Amino acid sequence: MASLLMLSSATYFNRPCDVSHFCAPIKTTFPASVVMRPSQRICLKNGEFGIAALQDAAATAFVVGGGYAMVSTFDQLTRREIVEKTLSRKMVHILSGLLFLASWPIFSTSTVARYFALIAPSINFIRLLVNGLSLTTDARLITSISREGKPEELLRGPLYYVIVLMLCTIFFWRESPVAMVTLAMMCAGDGIADIVGRRFGSTRIPYNQHKSWAGSISMFLFGFLVSIGMLYYYSVLGYLQLDWMQTFIGVALVSSLATIVESVPSKIVDDNISVPLFTMLASSLVFGL
C-alpha cells in the first residue's frame, strides 16, 4: 500500500507546474560545491495534498516501526548474550541515526514532509524525557541504551542524540549537506570511534588519557567515508548536485575538526552534544549555507 501511495505521489509531483497549482521553489542558491537541481519544485494541487499526507503518514509509520524493531532486535541479542551490551548499545547509536537519515527520500516533496519525519525522533524524545525524569519506568529502554542502567543517563547522551536528529530534520532536511555530514559524524564517526578505541586503543592521546589514537583515527575515517556515502546517495536521488573535488576537501576538513573537538577533554560540555553542534556549524560555514 505504501509503495502504491509513493508511486502515485511521485507520478504527480513530476508534473510541470502551472498557475492553478500551489508551487513553492526549494532553495536553489548554493555555492559551487552544492547545487540543487532547478527541476526540484514542490507542486501540489489543492485537492491532492491528501496524497502527500498519506504517503508521509505511511513513511512515518514505517520509520517508527522499523526503529522500534531494530532496538528490540539488539535488546534480544543482548539478553541472549549473543552480542555484549556495550557493542549492542553502540550499534543502536550508529544505525538509528543513519537509517533515519536514509529514510528521508521515502517522504513526499510536500513542504510539511519534514514535520512528518520529525514525529519519529519526537516520540523518542518524549520517551527519554519521561523515563529519565522517572515519571514512568520502561526497564527495557533504560537497560538497552544506558551505560549503567540509571534512568538519569537518558537525559544526557541519548537525549542529546535525539535532539540533534530533530534539529537536522527541521533546519536542514534533504536539501542540505549539513544534515548528512552532521549525522554521519555523530552516528558513524563517534560510534565507531568508541568500538575501535575500546578494542585497539592501547596508545592514548597525550592531552586526553581517556581517548586513543585508534579511536580518533577511526572517527575521522568512518565519519568522512559515511559522509561522502550519504552525500552520494542524495546526489544520485537528485536532491543535490556536487562539485566532488570541493566536497571531498570540505568533508575532510569538517571531519578533521570534529575529530579534534571529540578528542579534547571537557568536563563542561558532553561530546555527544559538542561534536554534532560543532560539525553542524563547521559544515554550514564550509558549504556556505
Tab-separated table of C-alpha atoms in Angstrom:
chain	number	residue	atom	x	y	z
A	1	MET	CA	0.000	0.000	0.000
A	2	ALA	CA	2.767	2.410	0.968
A	3	SER	CA	4.611	1.692	-2.289
A	4	LEU	CA	1.469	2.417	-4.324
A	5	LEU	CA	0.993	5.705	-2.496
A	6	MET	CA	4.596	6.708	-3.104
A	7	LEU	CA	4.363	5.725	-6.803
A	8	SER	CA	1.196	7.713	-7.386
A	9	SER	CA	2.598	10.663	-5.456
A	10	ALA	CA	5.880	10.596	-7.360
A	11	THR	CA	3.988	10.453	-10.669
A	12	TYR	CA	2.027	13.526	-9.732
A	13	PHE	CA	4.918	15.525	-8.330
A	14	ASN	CA	6.887	15.139	-11.564
A	15	ARG	CA	4.195	17.043	-13.491
A	16	PRO	CA	5.007	20.537	-14.755
A	17	CYS	CA	3.633	23.356	-12.606
A	18	ASP	CA	1.040	25.812	-13.835
A	19	VAL	CA	-0.615	28.830	-12.300
A	20	SER	CA	-3.520	26.769	-10.955
A	21	HIS	CA	-1.145	24.868	-8.690
A	22	PHE	CA	0.420	25.858	-5.403
A	23	CYS	CA	4.105	25.920	-6.296
A	24	ALA	CA	6.937	26.676	-3.918
A	25	PRO	CA	10.506	26.524	-5.247
A	26	ILE	CA	13.021	24.842	-2.971
A	27	LYS	CA	16.138	26.815	-2.086
A	28	THR	CA	18.472	26.862	-5.085
A	29	THR	CA	21.211	29.286	-4.052
A	30	PHE	CA	24.198	27.160	-3.115
A	31	PRO	CA	27.934	27.602	-3.545
A	32	ALA	CA	29.704	25.970	-6.450
A	33	SER	CA	30.169	22.759	-4.481
A	34	VAL	CA	26.479	22.213	-3.732
A	35	VAL	CA	23.702	22.987	-6.184
A	36	MET	CA	20.066	21.974	-6.066
A	37	ARG	CA	18.608	20.823	-9.342
A	38	PRO	CA	16.348	23.544	-10.752
A	39	SER	CA	13.652	20.967	-11.559
A	40	GLN	CA	13.127	20.231	-7.879
A	41	ARG	CA	9.942	22.107	-7.082
A	42	ILE	CA	7.100	21.416	-4.735
A	43	CYS	CA	3.989	21.449	-6.861
A	44	LEU	CA	0.761	20.439	-5.143
A	45	LYS	CA	-2.746	20.882	-6.441
A	46	ASN	CA	-5.264	21.875	-3.809
A	47	GLY	CA	-7.160	18.581	-3.860
A	48	GLU	CA	-4.083	16.404	-3.825
A	49	PHE	CA	-2.364	17.427	-0.599
A	50	GLY	CA	-4.083	14.360	0.826
A	51	ILE	CA	-1.999	12.053	-1.343
A	52	ALA	CA	1.206	13.538	0.030
A	53	ALA	CA	-0.155	13.347	3.563
A	54	LEU	CA	-0.981	9.650	3.152
A	55	GLN	CA	2.482	8.975	1.757
A	56	ASP	CA	4.094	10.826	4.651
A	57	ALA	CA	1.902	9.042	7.195
A	58	ALA	CA	2.886	5.663	5.727
A	59	ALA	CA	6.569	6.678	5.720
A	60	THR	CA	6.299	7.815	9.343
A	61	ALA	CA	4.744	4.507	10.391
A	62	PHE	CA	7.488	2.627	8.566
A	63	VAL	CA	10.271	4.658	10.226
A	64	VAL	CA	8.783	4.414	13.729
A	65	GLY	CA	8.089	0.698	13.360
A	66	GLY	CA	11.488	-0.006	11.862
A	67	GLY	CA	13.273	1.859	14.630
A	68	TYR	CA	11.370	0.007	17.309
A	69	ALA	CA	12.099	-3.339	15.612
A	70	MET	CA	15.813	-2.575	15.401
A	71	VAL	CA	16.120	-1.614	19.076
A	72	SER	CA	14.097	-4.686	20.097
A	73	THR	CA	16.338	-6.921	17.988
A	74	PHE	CA	19.522	-5.684	19.632
A	75	ASP	CA	17.840	-5.910	23.025
A	76	GLN	CA	17.048	-9.575	22.387
A	77	LEU	CA	20.581	-10.258	21.148
A	78	THR	CA	21.916	-8.737	24.357
A	79	ARG	CA	19.537	-10.708	26.570
A	80	ARG	CA	20.593	-13.949	24.883
A	81	GLU	CA	24.251	-12.937	25.283
A	82	ILE	CA	24.853	-13.129	21.551
A	83	VAL	CA	26.049	-9.523	21.498
A	84	GLU	CA	27.609	-7.802	24.507
A	85	LYS	CA	25.704	-4.865	25.935
A	86	THR	CA	28.286	-2.195	25.091
A	87	LEU	CA	28.500	-3.282	21.459
A	88	SER	CA	24.714	-3.538	21.193
A	89	ARG	CA	24.276	-0.016	22.556
A	90	LYS	CA	26.829	1.365	20.115
A	91	MET	CA	25.255	-0.437	17.162
A	92	VAL	CA	21.934	1.195	18.038
A	93	HIS	CA	23.796	4.521	18.253
A	94	ILE	CA	25.314	4.005	14.790
A	95	LEU	CA	22.311	2.601	12.952
A	96	SER	CA	19.432	4.622	14.395
A	97	GLY	CA	20.510	7.992	13.036
A	98	LEU	CA	21.909	6.683	9.750
A	99	LEU	CA	18.795	4.671	8.913
A	100	PHE	CA	16.633	7.645	9.857
A	101	LEU	CA	18.699	9.839	7.533
A	102	ALA	CA	18.497	7.252	4.753
A	103	SER	CA	14.697	7.110	5.100
A	104	TRP	CA	14.064	10.776	4.250
A	105	PRO	CA	13.617	10.177	0.496
A	106	ILE	CA	10.545	7.981	1.096
A	107	PHE	CA	8.688	11.055	2.355
A	108	SER	CA	6.841	13.229	-0.156
A	109	THR	CA	8.045	16.511	-1.641
A	110	SER	CA	5.423	18.406	0.345
A	111	THR	CA	6.588	21.350	2.438
A	112	VAL	CA	5.262	19.556	5.538
A	113	ALA	CA	7.050	16.251	4.859
A	114	ARG	CA	9.888	17.103	7.247
A	115	TYR	CA	7.387	17.554	10.068
A	116	PHE	CA	6.033	14.063	9.491
A	117	ALA	CA	9.622	12.784	9.612
A	118	LEU	CA	10.078	14.735	12.838
A	119	ILE	CA	7.469	12.544	14.540
A	120	ALA	CA	9.865	9.599	14.972
A	121	PRO	CA	12.602	11.427	16.931
A	122	SER	CA	9.926	13.404	18.788
A	123	ILE	CA	8.416	10.178	20.107
A	124	ASN	CA	11.838	9.061	21.285
A	125	PHE	CA	12.463	12.484	22.833
A	126	ILE	CA	9.291	12.149	24.931
A	127	ARG	CA	10.118	8.553	25.925
A	128	LEU	CA	13.615	9.534	27.035
A	129	LEU	CA	12.351	12.559	28.916
A	130	VAL	CA	9.612	10.820	30.899
A	131	ASN	CA	11.830	7.832	31.710
A	132	GLY	CA	14.850	9.987	32.506
A	133	LEU	CA	12.770	12.039	34.926
A	134	SER	CA	11.355	8.796	36.384
A	135	LEU	CA	7.800	9.858	35.537
A	136	THR	CA	7.402	6.337	34.213
A	137	THR	CA	9.714	3.347	34.016
A	138	ASP	CA	10.496	1.376	30.893
A	139	ALA	CA	13.121	-1.062	32.178
A	140	ARG	CA	13.886	-2.422	28.719
A	141	LEU	CA	14.515	1.061	27.305
A	142	ILE	CA	16.728	2.070	30.221
A	143	THR	CA	18.739	-1.150	30.058
A	144	SER	CA	19.238	-1.090	26.308
A	145	ILE	CA	20.603	2.444	25.880
A	146	SER	CA	22.163	3.415	29.212
A	147	ARG	CA	25.668	2.550	30.354
A	148	GLU	CA	24.904	1.711	33.976
A	149	GLY	CA	21.145	1.172	33.926
A	150	LYS	CA	20.327	4.505	35.608
A	151	PRO	CA	17.266	6.469	34.367
A	152	GLU	CA	19.037	9.830	34.595
A	153	GLU	CA	21.532	8.666	31.970
A	154	LEU	CA	18.771	9.000	29.391
A	155	LEU	CA	18.817	12.768	29.890
A	156	ARG	CA	22.404	13.045	28.680
A	157	GLY	CA	23.870	11.288	25.624
A	158	PRO	CA	20.677	9.594	24.338
A	159	LEU	CA	18.596	12.767	24.694
A	160	TYR	CA	21.271	14.922	23.022
A	161	TYR	CA	21.397	12.398	20.182
A	162	VAL	CA	17.656	12.687	19.553
A	163	ILE	CA	17.765	16.493	19.774
A	164	VAL	CA	20.394	16.575	17.012
A	165	LEU	CA	18.191	14.359	14.831
A	166	MET	CA	15.342	16.809	15.369
A	167	LEU	CA	17.487	19.863	14.588
A	168	CYS	CA	18.805	18.328	11.357
A	169	THR	CA	15.283	17.416	10.279
A	170	ILE	CA	13.779	20.837	10.981
A	171	PHE	CA	16.546	23.143	9.795
A	172	PHE	CA	18.369	21.237	7.039
A	173	TRP	CA	16.339	18.280	5.758
A	174	ARG	CA	17.129	16.681	2.388
A	175	GLU	CA	18.312	19.746	0.524
A	176	SER	CA	21.355	20.464	2.674
A	177	PRO	CA	24.638	18.536	3.005
A	178	VAL	CA	24.912	19.831	6.575
A	179	ALA	CA	22.452	17.226	7.848
A	180	MET	CA	24.254	14.380	6.068
A	181	VAL	CA	27.696	15.312	7.386
A	182	THR	CA	26.477	16.081	10.910
A	183	LEU	CA	24.635	12.797	11.339
A	184	ALA	CA	27.430	10.808	9.711
A	185	MET	CA	29.967	12.199	12.177
A	186	MET	CA	27.673	11.778	15.188
A	187	CYS	CA	26.467	8.274	14.340
A	188	ALA	CA	29.206	6.563	12.353
A	189	GLY	CA	32.253	8.586	13.365
A	190	ASP	CA	31.617	8.793	17.094
A	191	GLY	CA	30.051	5.333	17.290
A	192	ILE	CA	32.875	3.523	15.511
A	193	ALA	CA	35.482	5.502	17.460
A	194	ASP	CA	34.159	4.080	20.721
A	195	ILE	CA	34.099	0.498	19.428
A	196	VAL	CA	37.599	0.659	17.933
A	197	GLY	CA	39.008	2.631	20.845
A	198	ARG	CA	37.856	0.049	23.383
A	199	ARG	CA	39.442	-2.820	21.468
A	200	PHE	CA	42.576	-1.329	19.961
A	201	GLY	CA	43.096	1.884	21.903
A	202	SER	CA	46.207	0.996	23.843
A	203	THR	CA	48.037	4.141	22.749
A	204	ARG	CA	46.435	7.163	24.363
A	205	ILE	CA	46.343	10.739	23.088
A	206	PRO	CA	48.838	12.790	25.163
A	207	TYR	CA	46.394	15.537	26.119
A	208	ASN	CA	43.496	13.168	26.921
A	209	GLN	CA	44.173	9.797	28.506
A	210	HIS	CA	40.520	8.799	28.032
A	211	LYS	CA	40.887	8.897	24.235
A	212	SER	CA	43.085	6.823	21.943
A	213	TRP	CA	44.770	7.357	18.597
A	214	ALA	CA	42.949	4.319	17.202
A	215	GLY	CA	39.580	5.723	18.209
A	216	SER	CA	40.280	9.203	16.838
A	217	ILE	CA	41.660	7.921	13.547
A	218	SER	CA	38.667	5.628	13.089
A	219	MET	CA	36.312	8.520	13.866
A	220	PHE	CA	37.869	10.611	11.117
A	221	LEU	CA	37.914	7.781	8.568
A	222	PHE	CA	34.412	6.439	9.139
A	223	GLY	CA	32.911	9.889	9.623
A	224	PHE	CA	34.467	11.011	6.347
A	225	LEU	CA	33.520	7.885	4.378
A	226	VAL	CA	29.935	7.719	5.625
A	227	SER	CA	29.511	11.460	4.977
A	228	ILE	CA	30.648	11.001	1.390
A	229	GLY	CA	28.432	7.923	1.057
A	230	MET	CA	25.350	9.803	2.252
A	231	LEU	CA	26.083	12.771	0.014
A	232	TYR	CA	26.472	10.416	-2.940
A	233	TYR	CA	23.188	8.711	-2.011
A	234	TYR	CA	21.323	12.020	-2.034
A	235	SER	CA	23.045	13.203	-5.199
A	236	VAL	CA	22.065	10.003	-7.036
A	237	LEU	CA	18.463	10.534	-5.938
A	238	GLY	CA	18.591	14.055	-7.370
A	239	TYR	CA	18.479	16.131	-4.206
A	240	LEU	CA	21.983	17.553	-4.598
A	241	GLN	CA	24.470	18.276	-7.360
A	242	LEU	CA	28.007	18.328	-6.036
A	243	ASP	CA	31.390	19.522	-7.148
A	244	TRP	CA	33.077	16.402	-5.819
A	245	MET	CA	36.579	17.802	-5.515
A	246	GLN	CA	35.383	20.673	-3.338
A	247	THR	CA	33.067	18.321	-1.484
A	248	PHE	CA	35.874	15.887	-0.625
A	249	ILE	CA	38.046	18.727	0.659
A	250	GLY	CA	35.191	20.267	2.653
A	251	VAL	CA	34.124	16.982	4.244
A	252	ALA	CA	37.732	16.089	5.087
A	253	LEU	CA	38.154	19.465	6.797
A	254	VAL	CA	34.938	19.128	8.802
A	255	SER	CA	35.782	15.530	9.760
A	256	SER	CA	39.230	16.577	10.963
A	257	LEU	CA	37.893	19.432	13.071
A	258	ALA	CA	35.099	17.305	14.547
A	259	THR	CA	37.636	14.619	15.468
A	260	ILE	CA	39.786	17.186	17.255
A	261	VAL	CA	36.782	18.521	19.173
A	262	GLU	CA	35.838	14.975	20.208
A	263	SER	CA	39.354	14.287	21.472
A	264	VAL	CA	39.599	17.413	23.637
A	265	PRO	CA	38.882	16.722	27.335
A	266	SER	CA	35.892	18.613	28.680
A	267	LYS	CA	34.007	18.354	31.943
A	268	ILE	CA	31.601	21.117	30.985
A	269	VAL	CA	30.073	20.010	27.666
A	270	ASP	CA	29.261	16.397	26.797
A	271	ASP	CA	30.859	15.413	23.475
A	272	ASN	CA	27.538	13.888	22.465
A	273	ILE	CA	26.302	17.442	22.012
A	274	SER	CA	29.548	19.371	21.353
A	275	VAL	CA	30.637	17.212	18.392
A	276	PRO	CA	27.387	17.322	16.373
A	277	LEU	CA	26.763	21.007	17.095
A	278	PHE	CA	30.332	21.893	16.099
A	279	THR	CA	30.000	19.720	12.974
A	280	MET	CA	26.735	21.463	12.134
A	281	LEU	CA	28.376	24.879	12.444
A	282	ALA	CA	31.543	23.900	10.563
A	283	SER	CA	29.548	22.260	7.763
A	284	SER	CA	27.382	25.347	7.405
A	285	LEU	CA	30.475	27.518	7.065
A	286	VAL	CA	32.294	25.151	4.695
A	287	PHE	CA	29.303	24.674	2.404
A	288	GLY	CA	28.302	28.315	2.686
A	289	LEU	CA	24.769	27.627	3.910
